[in-house]
Short mmCIF file of C-alpha atoms in Angstrom, two decimals:
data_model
loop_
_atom_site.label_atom_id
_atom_site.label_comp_id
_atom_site.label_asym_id
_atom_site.label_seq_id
_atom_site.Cartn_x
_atom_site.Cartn_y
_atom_site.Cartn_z
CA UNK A 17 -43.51 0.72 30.38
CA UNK A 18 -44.88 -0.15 26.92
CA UNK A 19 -44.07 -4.36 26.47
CA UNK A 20 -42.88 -5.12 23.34
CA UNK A 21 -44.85 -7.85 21.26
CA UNK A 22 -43.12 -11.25 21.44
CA UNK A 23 -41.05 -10.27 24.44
CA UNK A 24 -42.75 -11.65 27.41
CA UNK A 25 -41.99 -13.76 30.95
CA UNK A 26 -44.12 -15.66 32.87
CA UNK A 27 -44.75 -17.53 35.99
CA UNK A 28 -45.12 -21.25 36.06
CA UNK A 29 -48.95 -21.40 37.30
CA UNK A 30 -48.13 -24.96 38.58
CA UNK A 31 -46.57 -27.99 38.07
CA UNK A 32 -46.57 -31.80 38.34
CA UNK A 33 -46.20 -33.46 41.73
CA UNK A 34 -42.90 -35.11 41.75
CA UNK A 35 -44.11 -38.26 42.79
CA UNK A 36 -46.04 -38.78 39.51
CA UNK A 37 -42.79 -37.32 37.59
CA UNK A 38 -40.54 -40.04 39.50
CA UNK A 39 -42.90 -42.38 38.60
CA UNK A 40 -43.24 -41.85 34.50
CA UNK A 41 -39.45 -41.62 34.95
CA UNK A 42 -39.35 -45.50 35.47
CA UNK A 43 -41.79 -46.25 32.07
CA UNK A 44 -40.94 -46.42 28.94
CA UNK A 45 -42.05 -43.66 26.29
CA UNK A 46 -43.18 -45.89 23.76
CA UNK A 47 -45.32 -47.26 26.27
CA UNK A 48 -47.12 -43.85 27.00
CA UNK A 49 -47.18 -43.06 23.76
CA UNK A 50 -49.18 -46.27 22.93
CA UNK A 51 -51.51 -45.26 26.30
CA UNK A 52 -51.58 -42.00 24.82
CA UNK A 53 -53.55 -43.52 21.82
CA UNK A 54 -50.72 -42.65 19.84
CA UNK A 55 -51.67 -39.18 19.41
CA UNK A 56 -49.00 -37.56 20.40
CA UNK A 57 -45.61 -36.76 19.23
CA UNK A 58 -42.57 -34.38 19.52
CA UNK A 59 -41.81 -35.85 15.45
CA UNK A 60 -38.79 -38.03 14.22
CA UNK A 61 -36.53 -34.91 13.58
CA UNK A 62 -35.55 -34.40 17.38
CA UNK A 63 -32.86 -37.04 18.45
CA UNK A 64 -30.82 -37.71 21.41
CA UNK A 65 -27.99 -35.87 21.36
CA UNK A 66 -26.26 -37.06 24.86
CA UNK A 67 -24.59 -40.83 25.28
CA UNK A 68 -27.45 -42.46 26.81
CA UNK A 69 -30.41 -42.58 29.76
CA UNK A 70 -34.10 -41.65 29.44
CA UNK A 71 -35.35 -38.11 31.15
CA UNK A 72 -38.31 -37.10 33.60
CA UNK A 73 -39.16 -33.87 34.45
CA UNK A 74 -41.35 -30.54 34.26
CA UNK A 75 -41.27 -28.54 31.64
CA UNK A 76 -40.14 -24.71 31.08
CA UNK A 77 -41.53 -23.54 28.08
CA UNK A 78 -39.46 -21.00 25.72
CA UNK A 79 -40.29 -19.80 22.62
CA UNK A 80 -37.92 -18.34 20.79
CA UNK A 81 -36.92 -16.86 17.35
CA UNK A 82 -35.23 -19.27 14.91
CA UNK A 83 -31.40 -18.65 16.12
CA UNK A 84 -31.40 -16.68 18.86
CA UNK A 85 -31.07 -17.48 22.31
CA UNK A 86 -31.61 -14.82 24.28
CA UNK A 87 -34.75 -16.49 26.49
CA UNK A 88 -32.96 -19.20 26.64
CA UNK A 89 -30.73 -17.58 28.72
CA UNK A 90 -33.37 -16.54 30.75
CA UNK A 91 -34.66 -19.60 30.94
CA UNK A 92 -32.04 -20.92 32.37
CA UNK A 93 -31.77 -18.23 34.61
CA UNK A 94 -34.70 -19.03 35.93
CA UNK A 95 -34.72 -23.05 35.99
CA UNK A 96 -35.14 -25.29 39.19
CA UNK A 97 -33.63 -28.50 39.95
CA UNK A 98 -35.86 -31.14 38.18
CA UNK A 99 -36.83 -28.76 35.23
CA UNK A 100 -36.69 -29.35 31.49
CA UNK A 101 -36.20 -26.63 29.44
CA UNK A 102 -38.19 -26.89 26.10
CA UNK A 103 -37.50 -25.00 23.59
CA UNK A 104 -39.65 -24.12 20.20
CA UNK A 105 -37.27 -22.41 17.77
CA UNK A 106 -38.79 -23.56 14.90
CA UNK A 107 -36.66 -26.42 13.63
CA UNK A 108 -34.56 -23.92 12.35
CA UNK A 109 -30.66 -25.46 12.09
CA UNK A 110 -28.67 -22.34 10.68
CA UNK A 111 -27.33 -21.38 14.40
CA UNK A 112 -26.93 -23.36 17.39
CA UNK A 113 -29.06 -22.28 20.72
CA UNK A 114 -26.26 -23.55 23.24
CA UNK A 115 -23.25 -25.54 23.67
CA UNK A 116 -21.06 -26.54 26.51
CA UNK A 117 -21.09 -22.88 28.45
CA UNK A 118 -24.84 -22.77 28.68
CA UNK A 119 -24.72 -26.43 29.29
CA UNK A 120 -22.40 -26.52 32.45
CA UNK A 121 -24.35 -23.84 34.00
CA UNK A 122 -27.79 -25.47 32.91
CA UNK A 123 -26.10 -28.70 34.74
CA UNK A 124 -25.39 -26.34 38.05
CA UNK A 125 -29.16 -25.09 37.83
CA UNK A 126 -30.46 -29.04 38.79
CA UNK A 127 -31.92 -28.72 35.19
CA UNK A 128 -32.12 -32.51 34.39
CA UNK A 129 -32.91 -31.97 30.38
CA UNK A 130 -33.63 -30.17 27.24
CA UNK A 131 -35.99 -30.18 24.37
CA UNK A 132 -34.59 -27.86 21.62
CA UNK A 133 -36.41 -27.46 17.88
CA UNK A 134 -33.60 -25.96 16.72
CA UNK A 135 -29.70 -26.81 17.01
CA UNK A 136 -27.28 -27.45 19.80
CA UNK A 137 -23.28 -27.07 19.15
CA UNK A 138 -20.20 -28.62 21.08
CA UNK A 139 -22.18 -32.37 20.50
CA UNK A 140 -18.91 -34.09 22.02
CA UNK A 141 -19.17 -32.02 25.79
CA UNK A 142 -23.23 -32.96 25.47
CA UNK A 143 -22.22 -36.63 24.90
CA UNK A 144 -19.38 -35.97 27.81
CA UNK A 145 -21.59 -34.62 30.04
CA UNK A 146 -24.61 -36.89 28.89
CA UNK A 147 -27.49 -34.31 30.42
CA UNK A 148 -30.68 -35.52 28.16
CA UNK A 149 -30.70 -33.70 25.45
CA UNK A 150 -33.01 -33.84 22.57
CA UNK A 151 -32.54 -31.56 19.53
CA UNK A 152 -32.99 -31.49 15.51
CA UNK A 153 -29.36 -31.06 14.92
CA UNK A 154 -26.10 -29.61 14.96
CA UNK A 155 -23.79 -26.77 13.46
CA UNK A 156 -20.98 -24.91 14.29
CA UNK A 157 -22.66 -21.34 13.48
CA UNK A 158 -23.17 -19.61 17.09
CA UNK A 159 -26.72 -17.53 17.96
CA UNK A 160 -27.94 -14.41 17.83
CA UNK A 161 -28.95 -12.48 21.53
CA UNK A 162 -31.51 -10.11 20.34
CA UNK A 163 -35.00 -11.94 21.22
CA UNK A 164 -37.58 -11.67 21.47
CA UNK A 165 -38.85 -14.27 22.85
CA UNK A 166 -41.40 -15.37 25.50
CA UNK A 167 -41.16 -17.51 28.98
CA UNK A 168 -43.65 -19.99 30.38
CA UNK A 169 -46.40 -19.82 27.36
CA UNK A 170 -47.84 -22.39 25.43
CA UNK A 171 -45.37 -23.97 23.06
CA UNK A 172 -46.00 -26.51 19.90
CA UNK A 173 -43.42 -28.92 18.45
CA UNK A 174 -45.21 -30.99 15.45
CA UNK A 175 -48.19 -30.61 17.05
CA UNK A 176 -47.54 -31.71 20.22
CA UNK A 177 -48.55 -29.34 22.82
CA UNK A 178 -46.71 -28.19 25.60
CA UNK A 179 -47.64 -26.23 28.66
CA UNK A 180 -45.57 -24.89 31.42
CA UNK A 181 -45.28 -27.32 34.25
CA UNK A 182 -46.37 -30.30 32.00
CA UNK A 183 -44.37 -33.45 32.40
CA UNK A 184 -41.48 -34.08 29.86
CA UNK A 185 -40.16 -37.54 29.35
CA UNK A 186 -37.67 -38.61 26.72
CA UNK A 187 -35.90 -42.37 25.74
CA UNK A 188 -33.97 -43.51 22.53
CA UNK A 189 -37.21 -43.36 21.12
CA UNK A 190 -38.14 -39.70 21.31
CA UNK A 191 -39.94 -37.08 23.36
CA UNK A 192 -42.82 -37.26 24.85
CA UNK A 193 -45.05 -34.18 26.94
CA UNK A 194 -47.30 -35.95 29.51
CA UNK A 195 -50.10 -32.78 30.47
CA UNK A 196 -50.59 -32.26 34.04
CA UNK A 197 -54.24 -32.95 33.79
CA UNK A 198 -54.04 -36.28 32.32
CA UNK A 199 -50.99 -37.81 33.91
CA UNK A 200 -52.24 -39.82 37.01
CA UNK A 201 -55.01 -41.30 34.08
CA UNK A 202 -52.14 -41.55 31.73
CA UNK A 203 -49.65 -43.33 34.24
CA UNK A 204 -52.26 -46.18 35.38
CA UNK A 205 -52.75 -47.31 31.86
CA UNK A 206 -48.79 -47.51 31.30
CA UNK A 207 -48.21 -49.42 34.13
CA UNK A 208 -50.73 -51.80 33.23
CA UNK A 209 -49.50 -52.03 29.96
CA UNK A 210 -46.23 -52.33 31.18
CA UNK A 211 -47.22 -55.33 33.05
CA UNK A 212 -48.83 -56.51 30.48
CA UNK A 213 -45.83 -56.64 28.20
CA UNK A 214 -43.70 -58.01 30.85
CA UNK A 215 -46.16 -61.15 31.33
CA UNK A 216 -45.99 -61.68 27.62
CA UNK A 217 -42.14 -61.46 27.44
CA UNK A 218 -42.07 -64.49 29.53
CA UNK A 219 -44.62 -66.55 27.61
CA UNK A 220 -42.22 -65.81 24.65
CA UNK A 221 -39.25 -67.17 26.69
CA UNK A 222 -41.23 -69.94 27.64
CA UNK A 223 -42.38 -71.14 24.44
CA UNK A 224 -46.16 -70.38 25.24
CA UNK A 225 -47.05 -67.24 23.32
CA UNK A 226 -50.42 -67.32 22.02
CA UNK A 227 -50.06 -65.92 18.31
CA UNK A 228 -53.43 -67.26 17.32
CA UNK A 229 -54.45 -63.88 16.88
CA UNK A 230 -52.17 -63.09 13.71
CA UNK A 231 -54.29 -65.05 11.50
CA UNK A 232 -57.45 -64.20 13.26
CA UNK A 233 -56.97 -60.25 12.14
CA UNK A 234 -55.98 -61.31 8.78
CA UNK A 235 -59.14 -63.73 8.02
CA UNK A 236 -61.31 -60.41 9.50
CA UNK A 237 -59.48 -58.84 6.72
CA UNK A 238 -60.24 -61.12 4.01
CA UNK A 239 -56.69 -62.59 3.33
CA UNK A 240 -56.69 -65.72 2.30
CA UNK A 241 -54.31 -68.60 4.29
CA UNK A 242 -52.77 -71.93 2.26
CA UNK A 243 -54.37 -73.91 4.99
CA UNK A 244 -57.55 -72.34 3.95
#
């Protein structure tokens, strides 16, 4: 059998131990993100779309034509408890890529989150159900089924990167895709940063924070001070 081009499933090749997952889980993304150099980002345009609580798991990759949802559905055919599905429609927001049907049964699947450049509908059963759920926005309009589509390929969403297995971790803040290869380097540096911040939350509460360096950087820049 002749495959069609753009219609195409994969296997997952691997994908992150669960230990380092669990442990990302517990971090803040703005704190990987600033361990991450800042250097990567799923962009401003994809917002929470469930009631509240931050997301940790592995991602399966779709990529999909804007408005139709047919590998989604085979996606989620194909999920495993702890998976988020990720989805690279491209931004488009003329027809929504699930709503509550697709949504229960993602729920019965162990799938613990979704990524979606494109649109979700039925907002009020994902803020009911509160599954993490990130997505550029919201209509009515329902999808096409047609494809094609592919499964478990590299994805981009504003030029972040995505690869099947990778881990996915989302806040208030945003998305975040943490590679396989990178995370145990990735995860020391938050937690030390983490740390970090937590030692200089007290100083604040304490009355001891050391802001001497405020007017250090600006002197280095050439800004002149009235005590000057």
């Amino acid at each position: 059998m002749t495959m069609t081009i753009g219609f195409r499933i994969l296997n997952r090749d691997r994908v992150a131990p669960a230990d380092i997952v669990a442990a990302f889980a517990r971090l803040p993304v703005a704190n990987v993100s600033d361990s991450m150099s800042r250097m990567t980002a799923a962009g401003p345009t994809l917002r929470p779309m469930h009631t509240s609580g931050g997301m940790a798991g592995v991602a399966l990759t779709v990529k999909a034509r804007p408005g139709d949802n047919l590998m989604l559905h085979a996606a989620i055919d194909r999920a495993v408890p702890g998976d988020v599905i990720v989805v690279d429609a491209g931004g488009a927001l003329d027809n929504a890529l699930m709503g509550e049907l697709m949504l229960a049964y993602a729920i019965k699947k162990g799938v613990v989150g979704f990524v979606i450049n494109g649109a979700i509908r039925d907002l009020d059963n994902f803020r009911e159900t509160n599954l993490p759920t990130w997505a550029a926005g919201v209509t009515h309009r329902g999808p096409y089924k047609d494809g094609p589509g592919e499964l478990n390929v590299p994805i981009a969403i504003d030029g972040m990167v995505i690869h099947p297995g990778d881990i996915i971790i989302g806040d208030s803040d945003g998305v975040l895709c943490v590679p396989i290869d990178e995370a145990e380097a990735i995860l020391k540096a938050t937690q030390a940063k983490s740390a970090a911040e937590i030692k200089q939350m007290a100083a604040i509460e304490a009355g001891t924070n050391d802001r001497s360096w405020v007017d250090r950087a600006l002197r280095e820049r050439g800004c002149a001070l009235p005590q000057d």
